[in-house]
mmCIF file of C-alpha atoms and ligand atoms in Angstrom:
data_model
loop_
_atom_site.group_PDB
_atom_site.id
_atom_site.type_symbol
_atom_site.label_atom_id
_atom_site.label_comp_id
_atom_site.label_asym_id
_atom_site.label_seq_id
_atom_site.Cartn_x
_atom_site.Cartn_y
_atom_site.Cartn_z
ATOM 1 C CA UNK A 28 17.656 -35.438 -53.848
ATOM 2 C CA UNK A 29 14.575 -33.602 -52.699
ATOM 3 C CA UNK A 30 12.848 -31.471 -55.333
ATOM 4 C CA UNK A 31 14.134 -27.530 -54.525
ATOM 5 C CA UNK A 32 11.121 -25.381 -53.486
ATOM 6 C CA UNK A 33 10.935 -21.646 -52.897
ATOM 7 C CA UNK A 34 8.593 -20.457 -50.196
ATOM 8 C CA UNK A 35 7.350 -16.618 -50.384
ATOM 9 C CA UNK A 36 4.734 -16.111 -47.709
ATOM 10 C CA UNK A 37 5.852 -17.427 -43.968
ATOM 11 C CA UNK A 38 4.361 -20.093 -42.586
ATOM 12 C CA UNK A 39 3.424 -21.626 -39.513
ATOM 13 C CA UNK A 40 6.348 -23.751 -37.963
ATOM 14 C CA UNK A 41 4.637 -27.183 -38.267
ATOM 15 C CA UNK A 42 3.597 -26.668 -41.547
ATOM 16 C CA UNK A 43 6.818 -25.490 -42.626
ATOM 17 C CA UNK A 44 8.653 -28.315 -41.120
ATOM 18 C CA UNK A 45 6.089 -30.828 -42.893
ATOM 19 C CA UNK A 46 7.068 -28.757 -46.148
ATOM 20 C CA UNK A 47 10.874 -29.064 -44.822
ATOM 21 C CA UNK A 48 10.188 -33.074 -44.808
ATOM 22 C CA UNK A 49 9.364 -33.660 -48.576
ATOM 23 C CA UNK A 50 11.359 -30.384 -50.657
ATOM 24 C CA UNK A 51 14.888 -27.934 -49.998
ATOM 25 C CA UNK A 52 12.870 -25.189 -48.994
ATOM 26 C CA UNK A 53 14.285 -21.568 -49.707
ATOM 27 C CA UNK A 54 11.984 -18.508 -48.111
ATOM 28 C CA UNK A 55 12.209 -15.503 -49.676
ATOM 29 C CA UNK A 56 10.615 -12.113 -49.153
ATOM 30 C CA UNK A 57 8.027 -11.705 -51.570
ATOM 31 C CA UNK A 58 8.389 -12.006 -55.489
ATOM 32 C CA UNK A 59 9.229 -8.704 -55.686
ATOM 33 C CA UNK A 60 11.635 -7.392 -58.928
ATOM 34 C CA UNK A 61 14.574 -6.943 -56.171
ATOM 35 C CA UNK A 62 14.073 -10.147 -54.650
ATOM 36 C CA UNK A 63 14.117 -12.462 -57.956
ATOM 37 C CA UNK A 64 17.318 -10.853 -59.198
ATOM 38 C CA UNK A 65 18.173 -11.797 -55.677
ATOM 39 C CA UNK A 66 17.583 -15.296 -56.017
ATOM 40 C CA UNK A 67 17.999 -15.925 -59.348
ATOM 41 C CA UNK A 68 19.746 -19.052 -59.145
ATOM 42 C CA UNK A 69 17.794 -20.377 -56.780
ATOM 43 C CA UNK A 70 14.120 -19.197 -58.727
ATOM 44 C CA UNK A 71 16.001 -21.290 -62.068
ATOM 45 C CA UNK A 72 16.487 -24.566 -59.704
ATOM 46 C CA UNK A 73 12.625 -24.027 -58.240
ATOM 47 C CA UNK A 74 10.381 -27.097 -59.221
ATOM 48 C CA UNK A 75 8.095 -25.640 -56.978
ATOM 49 C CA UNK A 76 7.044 -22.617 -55.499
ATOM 50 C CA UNK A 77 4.158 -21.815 -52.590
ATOM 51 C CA UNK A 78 2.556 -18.656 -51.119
ATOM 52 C CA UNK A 79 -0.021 -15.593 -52.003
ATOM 53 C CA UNK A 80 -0.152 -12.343 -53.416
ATOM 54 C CA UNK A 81 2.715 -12.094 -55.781
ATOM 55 C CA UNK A 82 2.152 -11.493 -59.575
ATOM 56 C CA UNK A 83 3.333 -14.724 -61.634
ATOM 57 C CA UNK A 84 3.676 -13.894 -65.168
ATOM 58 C CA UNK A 85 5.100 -15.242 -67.984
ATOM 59 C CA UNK A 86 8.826 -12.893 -67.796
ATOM 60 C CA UNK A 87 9.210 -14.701 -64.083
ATOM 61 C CA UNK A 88 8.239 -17.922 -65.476
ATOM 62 C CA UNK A 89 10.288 -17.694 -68.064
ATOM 63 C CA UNK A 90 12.894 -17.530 -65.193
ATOM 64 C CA UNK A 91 12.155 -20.940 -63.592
ATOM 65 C CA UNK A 92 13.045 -23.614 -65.922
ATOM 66 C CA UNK A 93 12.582 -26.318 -63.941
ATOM 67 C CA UNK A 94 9.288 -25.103 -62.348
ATOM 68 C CA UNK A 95 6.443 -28.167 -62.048
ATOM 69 C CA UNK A 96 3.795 -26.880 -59.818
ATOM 70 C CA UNK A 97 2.768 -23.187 -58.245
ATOM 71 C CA UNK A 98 0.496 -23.580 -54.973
ATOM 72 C CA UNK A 99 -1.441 -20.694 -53.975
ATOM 73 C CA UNK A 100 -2.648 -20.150 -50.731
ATOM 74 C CA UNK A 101 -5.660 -18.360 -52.022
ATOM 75 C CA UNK A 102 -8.553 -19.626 -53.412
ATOM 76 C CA UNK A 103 -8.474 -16.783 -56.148
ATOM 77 C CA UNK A 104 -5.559 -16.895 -58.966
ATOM 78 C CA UNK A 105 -5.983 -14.074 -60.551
ATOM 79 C CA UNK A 106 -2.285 -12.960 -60.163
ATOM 80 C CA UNK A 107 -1.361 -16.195 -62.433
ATOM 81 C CA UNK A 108 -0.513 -16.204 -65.838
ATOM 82 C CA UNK A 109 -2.365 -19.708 -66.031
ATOM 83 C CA UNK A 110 -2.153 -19.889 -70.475
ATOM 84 C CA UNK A 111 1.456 -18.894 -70.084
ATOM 85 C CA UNK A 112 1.769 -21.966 -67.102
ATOM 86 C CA UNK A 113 -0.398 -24.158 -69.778
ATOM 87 C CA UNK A 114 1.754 -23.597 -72.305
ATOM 88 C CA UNK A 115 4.942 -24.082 -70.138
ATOM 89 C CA UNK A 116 3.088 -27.312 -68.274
ATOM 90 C CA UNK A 117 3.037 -25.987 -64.820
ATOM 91 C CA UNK A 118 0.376 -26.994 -62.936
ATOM 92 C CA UNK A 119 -1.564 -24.733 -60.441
ATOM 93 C CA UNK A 120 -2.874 -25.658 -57.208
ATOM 94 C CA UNK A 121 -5.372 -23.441 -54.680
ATOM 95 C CA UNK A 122 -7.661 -23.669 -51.606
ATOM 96 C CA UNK A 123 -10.994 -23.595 -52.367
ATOM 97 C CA UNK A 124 -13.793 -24.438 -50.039
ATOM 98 C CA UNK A 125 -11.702 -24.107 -46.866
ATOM 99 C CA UNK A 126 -12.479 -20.431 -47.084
ATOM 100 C CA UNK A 127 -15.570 -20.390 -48.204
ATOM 101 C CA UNK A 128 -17.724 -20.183 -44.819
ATOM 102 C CA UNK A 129 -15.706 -17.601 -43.438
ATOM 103 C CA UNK A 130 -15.644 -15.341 -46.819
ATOM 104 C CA UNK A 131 -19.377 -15.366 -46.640
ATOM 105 C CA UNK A 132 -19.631 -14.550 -43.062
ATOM 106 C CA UNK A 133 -17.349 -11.688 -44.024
ATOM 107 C CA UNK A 134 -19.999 -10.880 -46.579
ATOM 108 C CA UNK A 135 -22.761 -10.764 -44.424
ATOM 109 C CA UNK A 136 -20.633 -8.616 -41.611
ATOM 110 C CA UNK A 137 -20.485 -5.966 -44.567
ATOM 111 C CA UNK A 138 -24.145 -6.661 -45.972
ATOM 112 C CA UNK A 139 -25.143 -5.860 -41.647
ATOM 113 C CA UNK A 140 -22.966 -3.248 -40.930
ATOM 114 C CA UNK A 141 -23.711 -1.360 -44.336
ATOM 115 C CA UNK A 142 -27.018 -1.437 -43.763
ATOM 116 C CA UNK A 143 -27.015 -0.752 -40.244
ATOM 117 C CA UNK A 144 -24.452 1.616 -39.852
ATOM 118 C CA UNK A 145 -22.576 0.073 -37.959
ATOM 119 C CA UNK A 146 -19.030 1.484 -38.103
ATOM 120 C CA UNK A 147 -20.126 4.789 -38.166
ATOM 121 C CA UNK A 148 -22.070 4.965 -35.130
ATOM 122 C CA UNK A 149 -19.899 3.254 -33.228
ATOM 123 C CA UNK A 150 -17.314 5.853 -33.932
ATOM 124 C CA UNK A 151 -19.697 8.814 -33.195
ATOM 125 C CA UNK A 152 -20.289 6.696 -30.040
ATOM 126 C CA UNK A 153 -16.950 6.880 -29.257
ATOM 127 C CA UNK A 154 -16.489 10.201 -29.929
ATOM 128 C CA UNK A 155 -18.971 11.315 -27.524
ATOM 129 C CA UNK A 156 -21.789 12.032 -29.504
ATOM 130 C CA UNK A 157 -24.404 10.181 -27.945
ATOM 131 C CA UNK A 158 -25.805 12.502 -25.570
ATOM 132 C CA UNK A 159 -29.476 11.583 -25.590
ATOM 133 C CA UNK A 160 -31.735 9.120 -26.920
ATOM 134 C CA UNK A 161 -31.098 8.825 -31.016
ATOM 135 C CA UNK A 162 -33.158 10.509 -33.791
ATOM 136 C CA UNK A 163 -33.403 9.370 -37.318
ATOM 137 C CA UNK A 164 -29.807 10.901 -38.537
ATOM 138 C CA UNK A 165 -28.604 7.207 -36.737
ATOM 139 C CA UNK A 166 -30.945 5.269 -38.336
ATOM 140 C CA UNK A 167 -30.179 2.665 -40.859
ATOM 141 C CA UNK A 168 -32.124 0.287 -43.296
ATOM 142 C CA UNK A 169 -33.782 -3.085 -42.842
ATOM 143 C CA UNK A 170 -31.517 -6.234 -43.934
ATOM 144 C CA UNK A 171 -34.333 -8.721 -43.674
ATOM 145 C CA UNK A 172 -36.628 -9.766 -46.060
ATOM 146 C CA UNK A 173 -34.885 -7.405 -48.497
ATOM 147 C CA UNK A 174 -34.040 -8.877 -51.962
ATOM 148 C CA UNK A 175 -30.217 -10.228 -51.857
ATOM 149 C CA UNK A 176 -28.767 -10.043 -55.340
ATOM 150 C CA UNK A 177 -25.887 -12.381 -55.652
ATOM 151 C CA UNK A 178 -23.003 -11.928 -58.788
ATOM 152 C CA UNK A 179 -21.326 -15.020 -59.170
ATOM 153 C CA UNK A 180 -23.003 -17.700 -57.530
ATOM 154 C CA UNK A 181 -20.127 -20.228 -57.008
ATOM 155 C CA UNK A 182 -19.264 -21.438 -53.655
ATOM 156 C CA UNK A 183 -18.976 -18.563 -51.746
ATOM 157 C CA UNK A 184 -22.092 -16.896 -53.098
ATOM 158 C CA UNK A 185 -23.372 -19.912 -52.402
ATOM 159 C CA UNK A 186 -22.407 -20.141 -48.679
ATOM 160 C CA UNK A 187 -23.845 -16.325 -48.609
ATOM 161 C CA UNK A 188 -27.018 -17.390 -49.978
ATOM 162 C CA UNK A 189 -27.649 -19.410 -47.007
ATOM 163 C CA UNK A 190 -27.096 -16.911 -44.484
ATOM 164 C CA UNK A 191 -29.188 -14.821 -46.397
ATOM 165 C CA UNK A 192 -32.174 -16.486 -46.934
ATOM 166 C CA UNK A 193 -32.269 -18.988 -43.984
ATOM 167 C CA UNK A 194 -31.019 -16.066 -41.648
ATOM 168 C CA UNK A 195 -32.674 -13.354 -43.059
ATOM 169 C CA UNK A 196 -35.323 -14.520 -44.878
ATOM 170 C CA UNK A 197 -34.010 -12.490 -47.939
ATOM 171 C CA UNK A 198 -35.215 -13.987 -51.175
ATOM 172 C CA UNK A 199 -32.434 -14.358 -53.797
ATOM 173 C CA UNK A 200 -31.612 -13.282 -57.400
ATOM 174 C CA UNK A 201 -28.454 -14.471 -58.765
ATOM 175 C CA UNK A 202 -25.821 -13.991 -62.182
ATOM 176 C CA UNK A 203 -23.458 -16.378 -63.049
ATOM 177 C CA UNK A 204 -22.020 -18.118 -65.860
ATOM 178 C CA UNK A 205 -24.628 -20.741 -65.605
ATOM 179 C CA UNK A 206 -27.404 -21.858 -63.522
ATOM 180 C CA UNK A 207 -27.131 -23.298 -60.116
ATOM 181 C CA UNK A 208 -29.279 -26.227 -59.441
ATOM 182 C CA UNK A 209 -28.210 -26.221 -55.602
ATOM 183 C CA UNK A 210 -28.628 -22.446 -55.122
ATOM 184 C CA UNK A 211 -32.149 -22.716 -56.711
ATOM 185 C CA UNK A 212 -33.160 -26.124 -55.304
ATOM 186 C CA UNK A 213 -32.383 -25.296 -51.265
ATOM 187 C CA UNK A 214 -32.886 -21.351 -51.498
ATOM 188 C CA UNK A 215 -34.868 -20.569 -54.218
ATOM 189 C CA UNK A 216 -32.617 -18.177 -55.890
ATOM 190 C CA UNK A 217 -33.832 -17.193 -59.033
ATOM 191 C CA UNK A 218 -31.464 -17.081 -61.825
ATOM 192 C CA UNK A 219 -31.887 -13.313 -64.011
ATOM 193 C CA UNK A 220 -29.948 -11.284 -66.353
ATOM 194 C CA UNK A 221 -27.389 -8.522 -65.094
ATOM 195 C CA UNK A 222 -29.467 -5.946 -66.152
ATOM 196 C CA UNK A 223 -32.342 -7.589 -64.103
ATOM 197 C CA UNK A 224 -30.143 -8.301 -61.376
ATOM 198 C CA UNK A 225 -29.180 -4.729 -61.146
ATOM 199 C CA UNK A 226 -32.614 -3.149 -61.076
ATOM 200 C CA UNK A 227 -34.678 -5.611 -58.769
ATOM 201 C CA UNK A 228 -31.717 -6.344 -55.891
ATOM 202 C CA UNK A 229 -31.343 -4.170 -52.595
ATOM 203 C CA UNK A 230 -28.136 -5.557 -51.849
ATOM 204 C CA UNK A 231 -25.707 -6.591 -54.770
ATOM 205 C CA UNK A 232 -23.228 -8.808 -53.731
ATOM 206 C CA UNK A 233 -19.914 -9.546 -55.634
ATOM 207 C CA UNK A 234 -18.357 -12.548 -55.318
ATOM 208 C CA UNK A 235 -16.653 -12.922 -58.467
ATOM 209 C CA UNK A 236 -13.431 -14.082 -59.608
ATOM 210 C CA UNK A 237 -11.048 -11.235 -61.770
ATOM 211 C CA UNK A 238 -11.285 -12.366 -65.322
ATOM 212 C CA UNK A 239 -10.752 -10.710 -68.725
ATOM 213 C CA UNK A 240 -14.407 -10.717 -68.706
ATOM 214 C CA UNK A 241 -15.219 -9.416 -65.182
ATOM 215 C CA UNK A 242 -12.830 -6.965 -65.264
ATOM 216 C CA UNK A 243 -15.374 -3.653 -64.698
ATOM 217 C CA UNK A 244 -17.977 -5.500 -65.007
ATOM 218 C CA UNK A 245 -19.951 -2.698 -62.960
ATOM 219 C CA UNK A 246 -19.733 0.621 -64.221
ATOM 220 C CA UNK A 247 -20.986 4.152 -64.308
ATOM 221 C CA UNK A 248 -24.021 2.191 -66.584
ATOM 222 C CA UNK A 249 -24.318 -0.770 -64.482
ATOM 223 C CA UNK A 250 -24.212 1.307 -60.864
ATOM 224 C CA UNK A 251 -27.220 3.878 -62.711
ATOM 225 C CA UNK A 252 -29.128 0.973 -63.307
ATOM 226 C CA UNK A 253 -29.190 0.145 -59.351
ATOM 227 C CA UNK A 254 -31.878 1.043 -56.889
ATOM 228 C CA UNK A 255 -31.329 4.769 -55.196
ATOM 229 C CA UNK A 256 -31.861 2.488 -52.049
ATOM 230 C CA UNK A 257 -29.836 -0.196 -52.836
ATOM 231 C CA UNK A 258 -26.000 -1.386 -51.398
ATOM 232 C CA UNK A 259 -23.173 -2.898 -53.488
ATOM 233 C CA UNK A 260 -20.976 -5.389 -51.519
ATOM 234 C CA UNK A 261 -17.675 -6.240 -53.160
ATOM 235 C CA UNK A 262 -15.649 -8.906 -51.810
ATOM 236 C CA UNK A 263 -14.655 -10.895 -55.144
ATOM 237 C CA UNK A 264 -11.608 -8.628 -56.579
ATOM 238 C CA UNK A 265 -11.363 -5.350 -56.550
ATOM 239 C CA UNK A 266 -11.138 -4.541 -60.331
ATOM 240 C CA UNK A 267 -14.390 -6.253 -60.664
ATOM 241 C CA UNK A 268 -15.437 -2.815 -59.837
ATOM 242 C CA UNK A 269 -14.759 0.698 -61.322
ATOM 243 C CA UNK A 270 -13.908 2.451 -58.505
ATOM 244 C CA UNK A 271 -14.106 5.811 -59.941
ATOM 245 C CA UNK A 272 -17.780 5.376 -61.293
ATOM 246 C CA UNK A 273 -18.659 3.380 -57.782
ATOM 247 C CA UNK A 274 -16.972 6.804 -56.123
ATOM 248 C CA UNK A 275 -19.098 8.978 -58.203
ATOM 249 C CA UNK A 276 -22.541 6.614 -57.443
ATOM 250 C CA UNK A 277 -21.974 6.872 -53.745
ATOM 251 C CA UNK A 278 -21.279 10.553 -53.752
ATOM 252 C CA UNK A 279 -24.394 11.304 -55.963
ATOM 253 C CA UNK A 280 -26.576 9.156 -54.094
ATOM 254 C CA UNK A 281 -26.906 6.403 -57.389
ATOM 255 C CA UNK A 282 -26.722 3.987 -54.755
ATOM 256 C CA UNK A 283 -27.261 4.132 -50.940
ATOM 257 C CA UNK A 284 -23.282 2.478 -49.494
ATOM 258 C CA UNK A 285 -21.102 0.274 -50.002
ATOM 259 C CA UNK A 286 -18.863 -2.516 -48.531
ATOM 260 C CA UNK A 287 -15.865 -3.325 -49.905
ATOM 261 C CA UNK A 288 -13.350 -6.183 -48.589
ATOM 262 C CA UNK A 289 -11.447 -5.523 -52.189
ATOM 263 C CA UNK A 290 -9.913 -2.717 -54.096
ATOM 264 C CA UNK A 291 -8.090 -1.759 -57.270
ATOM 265 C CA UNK A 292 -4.995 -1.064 -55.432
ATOM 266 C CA UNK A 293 -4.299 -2.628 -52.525
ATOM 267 C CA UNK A 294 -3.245 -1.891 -49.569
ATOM 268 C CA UNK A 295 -6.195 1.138 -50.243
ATOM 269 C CA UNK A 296 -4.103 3.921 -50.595
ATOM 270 C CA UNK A 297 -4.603 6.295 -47.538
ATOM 271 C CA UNK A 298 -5.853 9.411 -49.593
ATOM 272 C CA UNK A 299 -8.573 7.512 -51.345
ATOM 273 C CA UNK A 300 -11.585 9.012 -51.866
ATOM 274 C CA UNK A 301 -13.652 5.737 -50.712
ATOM 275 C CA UNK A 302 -12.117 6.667 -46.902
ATOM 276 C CA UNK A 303 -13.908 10.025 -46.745
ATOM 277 C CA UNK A 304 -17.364 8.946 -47.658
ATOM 278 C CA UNK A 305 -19.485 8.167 -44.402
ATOM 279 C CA UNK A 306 -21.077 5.734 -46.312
ATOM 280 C CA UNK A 307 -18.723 3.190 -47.014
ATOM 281 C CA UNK A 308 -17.461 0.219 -44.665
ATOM 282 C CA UNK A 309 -14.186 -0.177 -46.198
ATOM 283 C CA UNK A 310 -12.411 -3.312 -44.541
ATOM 284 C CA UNK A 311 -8.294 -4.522 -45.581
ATOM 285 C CA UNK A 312 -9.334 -7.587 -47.260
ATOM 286 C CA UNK A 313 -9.944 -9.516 -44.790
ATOM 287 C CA UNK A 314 -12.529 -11.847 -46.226
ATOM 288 C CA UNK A 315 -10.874 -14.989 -45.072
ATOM 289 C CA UNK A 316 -8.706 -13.530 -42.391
ATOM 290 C CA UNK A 317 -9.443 -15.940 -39.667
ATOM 291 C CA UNK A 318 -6.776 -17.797 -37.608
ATOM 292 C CA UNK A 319 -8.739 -21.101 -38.358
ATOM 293 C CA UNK A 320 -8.888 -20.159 -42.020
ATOM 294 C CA UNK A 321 -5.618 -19.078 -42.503
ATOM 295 C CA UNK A 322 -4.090 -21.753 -41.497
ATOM 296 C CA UNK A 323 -6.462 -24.275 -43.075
ATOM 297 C CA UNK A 324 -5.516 -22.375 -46.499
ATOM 298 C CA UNK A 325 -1.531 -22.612 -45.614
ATOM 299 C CA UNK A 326 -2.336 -26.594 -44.605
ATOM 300 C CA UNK A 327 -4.403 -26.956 -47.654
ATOM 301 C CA UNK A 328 -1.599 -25.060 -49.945
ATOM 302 C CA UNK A 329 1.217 -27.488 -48.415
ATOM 303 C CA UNK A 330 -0.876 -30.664 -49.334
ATOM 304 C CA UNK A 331 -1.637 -29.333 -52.567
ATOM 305 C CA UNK A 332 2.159 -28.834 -53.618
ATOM 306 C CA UNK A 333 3.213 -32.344 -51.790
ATOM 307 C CA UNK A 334 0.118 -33.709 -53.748
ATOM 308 C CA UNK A 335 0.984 -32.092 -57.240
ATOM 309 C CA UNK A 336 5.488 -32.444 -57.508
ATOM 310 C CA UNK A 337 4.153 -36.241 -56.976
ATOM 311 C CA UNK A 338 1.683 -36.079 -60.155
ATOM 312 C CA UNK A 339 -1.410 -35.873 -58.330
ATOM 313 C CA UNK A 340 -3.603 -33.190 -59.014
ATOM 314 C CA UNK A 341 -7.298 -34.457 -58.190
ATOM 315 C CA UNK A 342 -8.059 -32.267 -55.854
ATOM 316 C CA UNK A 343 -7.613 -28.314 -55.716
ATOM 317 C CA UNK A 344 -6.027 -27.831 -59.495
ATOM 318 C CA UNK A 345 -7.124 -25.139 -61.562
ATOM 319 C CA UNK A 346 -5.413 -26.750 -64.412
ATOM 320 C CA UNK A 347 -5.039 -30.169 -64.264
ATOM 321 C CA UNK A 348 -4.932 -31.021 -68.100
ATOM 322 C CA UNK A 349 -1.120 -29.724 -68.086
ATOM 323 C CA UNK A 350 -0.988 -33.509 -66.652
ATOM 324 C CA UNK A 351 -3.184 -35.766 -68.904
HETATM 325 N N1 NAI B 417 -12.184 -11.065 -50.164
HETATM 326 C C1 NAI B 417 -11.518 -12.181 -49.954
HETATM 327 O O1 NAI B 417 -10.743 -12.292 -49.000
HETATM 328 C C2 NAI B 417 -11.719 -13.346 -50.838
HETATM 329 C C3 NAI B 417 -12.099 -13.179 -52.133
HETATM 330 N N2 NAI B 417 -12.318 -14.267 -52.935
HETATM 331 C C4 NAI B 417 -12.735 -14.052 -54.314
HETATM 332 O O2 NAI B 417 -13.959 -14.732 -54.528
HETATM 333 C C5 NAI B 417 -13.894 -15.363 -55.796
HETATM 334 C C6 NAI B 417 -14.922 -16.469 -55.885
HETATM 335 O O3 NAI B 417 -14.553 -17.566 -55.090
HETATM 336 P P1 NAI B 417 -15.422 -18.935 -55.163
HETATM 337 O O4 NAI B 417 -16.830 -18.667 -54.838
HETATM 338 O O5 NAI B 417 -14.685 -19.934 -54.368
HETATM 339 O O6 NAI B 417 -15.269 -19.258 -56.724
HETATM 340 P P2 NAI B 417 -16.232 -20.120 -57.649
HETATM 341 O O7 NAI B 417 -15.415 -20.449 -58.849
HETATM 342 O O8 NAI B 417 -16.858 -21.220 -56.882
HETATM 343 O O9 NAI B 417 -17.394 -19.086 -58.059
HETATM 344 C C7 NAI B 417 -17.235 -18.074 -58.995
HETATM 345 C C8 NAI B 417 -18.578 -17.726 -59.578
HETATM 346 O O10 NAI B 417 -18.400 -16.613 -60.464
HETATM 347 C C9 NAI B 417 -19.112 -16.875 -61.662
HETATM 348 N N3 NAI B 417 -18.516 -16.165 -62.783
HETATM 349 C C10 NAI B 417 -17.248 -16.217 -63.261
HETATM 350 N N4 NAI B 417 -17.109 -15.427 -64.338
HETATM 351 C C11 NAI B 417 -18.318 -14.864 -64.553
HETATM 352 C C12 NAI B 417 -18.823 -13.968 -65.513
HETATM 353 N N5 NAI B 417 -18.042 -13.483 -66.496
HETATM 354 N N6 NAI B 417 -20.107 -13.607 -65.432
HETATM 355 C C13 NAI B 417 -20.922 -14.084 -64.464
HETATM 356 N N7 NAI B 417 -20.493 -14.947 -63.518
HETATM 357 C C14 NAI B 417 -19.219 -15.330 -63.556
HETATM 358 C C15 NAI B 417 -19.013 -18.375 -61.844
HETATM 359 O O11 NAI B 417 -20.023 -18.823 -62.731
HETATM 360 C C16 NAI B 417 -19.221 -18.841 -60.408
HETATM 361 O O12 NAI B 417 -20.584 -18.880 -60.135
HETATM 362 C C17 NAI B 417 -12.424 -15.777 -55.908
HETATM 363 O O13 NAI B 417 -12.037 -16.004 -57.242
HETATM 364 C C18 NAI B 417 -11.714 -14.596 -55.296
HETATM 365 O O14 NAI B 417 -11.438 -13.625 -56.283
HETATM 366 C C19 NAI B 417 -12.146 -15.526 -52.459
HETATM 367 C C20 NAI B 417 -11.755 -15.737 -51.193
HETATM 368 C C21 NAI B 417 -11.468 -14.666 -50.265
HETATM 369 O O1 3PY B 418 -8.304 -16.687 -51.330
HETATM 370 C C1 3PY B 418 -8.438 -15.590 -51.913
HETATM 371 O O2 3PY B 418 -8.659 -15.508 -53.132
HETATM 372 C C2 3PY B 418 -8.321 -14.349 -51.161
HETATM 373 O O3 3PY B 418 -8.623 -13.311 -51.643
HETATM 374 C C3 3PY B 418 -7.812 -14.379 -49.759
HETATM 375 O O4 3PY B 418 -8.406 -15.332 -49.009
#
């Protein structure tokens, strides 16, 4: 008997039918509170499940008895309860590194068109406005040579480092939990403080994962610490940011714009006040939203659950001591 597996984000035919080949595959719509009373039964046979943005906490897992592995098809697992899967020996599999080029190019598109205004014009463009030769209320700022602050220099920040400094000539500060010997050995980032980080950088650019201790990790304090000139790029999570004080900052003139592939509620609700300020590229989360990338993360995703409901988990775990 094939091990029963419950699929909650579509996927593309070959992949599903190489899914199809090793598990019973049930797809579902989402792991919504209407669809798991739905498939109740089926969620309590599960000894796997696969797919993306769909809260896994401890009251669904206490739901699936029989549940080995959870793949992701994010690189980001934020919306896991991974103590609760510890505890229960589930392991947890993601897709790291195929995303990672394409997340930083989608950093870089907001660090350019931030900068540059590049939205905005090309809507007042469109509009008709361009009736003679521009004057300085088009203008933006410079990108290169400016000081590129990076917040959570892991592989993506990495990735955006190089862009930065071999594209742009941008030197680079960086924050993380610990040094980078790569980062500081090929680009020369220099490692600083928040505080530091905050007050030297002209562009600040978030690429950190939602923790406990990331949650609003920049504030009303940490935004006032910024450069008047300076532009905060978010595309790690959006809770990493308080919205309200970054709201505030960009209305105020704290900072100069922002950029924002993330959001404390997504989809952005269409009233937000982000949508009305000129300066603020505000993009769906679309950070790896390629068609290579997404299916390179659904590929990666399929391997990793194969891989892991056959007790292999040395690649792409996030906790593989649930198996040791
Ligand atoms: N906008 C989008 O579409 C995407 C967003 N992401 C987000 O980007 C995040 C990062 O991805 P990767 O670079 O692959 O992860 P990674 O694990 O390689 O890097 C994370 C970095 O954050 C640092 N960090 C973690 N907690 C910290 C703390 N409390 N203080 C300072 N630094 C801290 C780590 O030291 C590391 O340098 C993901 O977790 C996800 O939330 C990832 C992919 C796409
Ligand atoms: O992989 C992630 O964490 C995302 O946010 C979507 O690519």
């Amino acid at each position: 008997m094939k091990p029963e597996v419950v699929l909650y984000k579509s996927l593309p035919d070959d992949l599903r039918a190489r899914l199809d080949a090793h598990f019973t595959v049930t797809a579902i719509k989402g792991l919504t509170p209407e669809s798991v009373e739905e498939h109740a039964d089926l969620l309590a046979r599960a000894e796997g499940i696969i797919g993306s943005s769909c809260k896994v906490d401890d009251a669904l897992l206490e739901k699936m008895p029989k549940l080995r592995a959870a793949s992701t098809i994010s690189v980001g697992y934020d919306n896991f309860d991974v103590d609760a899967m510890n505890q229960r020996g589930i392991v947890l599999m993601h897709t790291p590194t195929v995303l990672t080029e394409t997340v930083a190019d989608t950093m870089m598109a907001l660090v350019l068109s931030s900068a540059r205004r590049v939205v905005e014009v090309a809507e007042r463009v469109k509009a008709g406005e361009w009736q003679r030769s521009i004057g300085p209320d088009w203008f933006g700022i410079d990108v290169h040579h400016k000081k590129m602050g990076i917040l959570g220099m892991g592989r993506i920040g990495l990735a955006l480092a190089q862009r930065a400094h071999h594209g742009f000539g941008m030197p680079i500060l960086y924050n993380a939990r610990k040094h980078h010997e790569e980062a500081e050995s090929r680009f020369n980032a220099q490692y600083c403080d928040l505080d530091t980080l905050l007050q030297e950088c002209d562009f600040l650019c978030i690429s950190l994962p939602l923790t406990e201790q990331t949650h609003h990790m920049i504030g009303r304090e940490q935004l006032a610490k910024m450069k008047p000139g300076a532009i905060l790029i978010n595309a790690g999570r959006g809770p990493v940011v308080d919205e309200q004080a970054l709201i505030a900052a960009l209305k105020d003139k704290t900072i100069h714009a922002a950029g924002l592939d993330v959001f404390e509620q997504e989809p952005l609700p269409a009233d937000s006040e982000l949508l009305k300020l000129p300066n603020v590229v505000a993009l769906p989360h679309i950070g790896s939203a390629t068609h290579e990338t997404r299916y390179g993360m659904a590929r990666d995703a399929v391997e990793n659950l194969i891989a892991a409901l056959a007790g292999n988990v040395e690649k792409n775990c996030v906790n593989p001591q649930v198996l040791r």
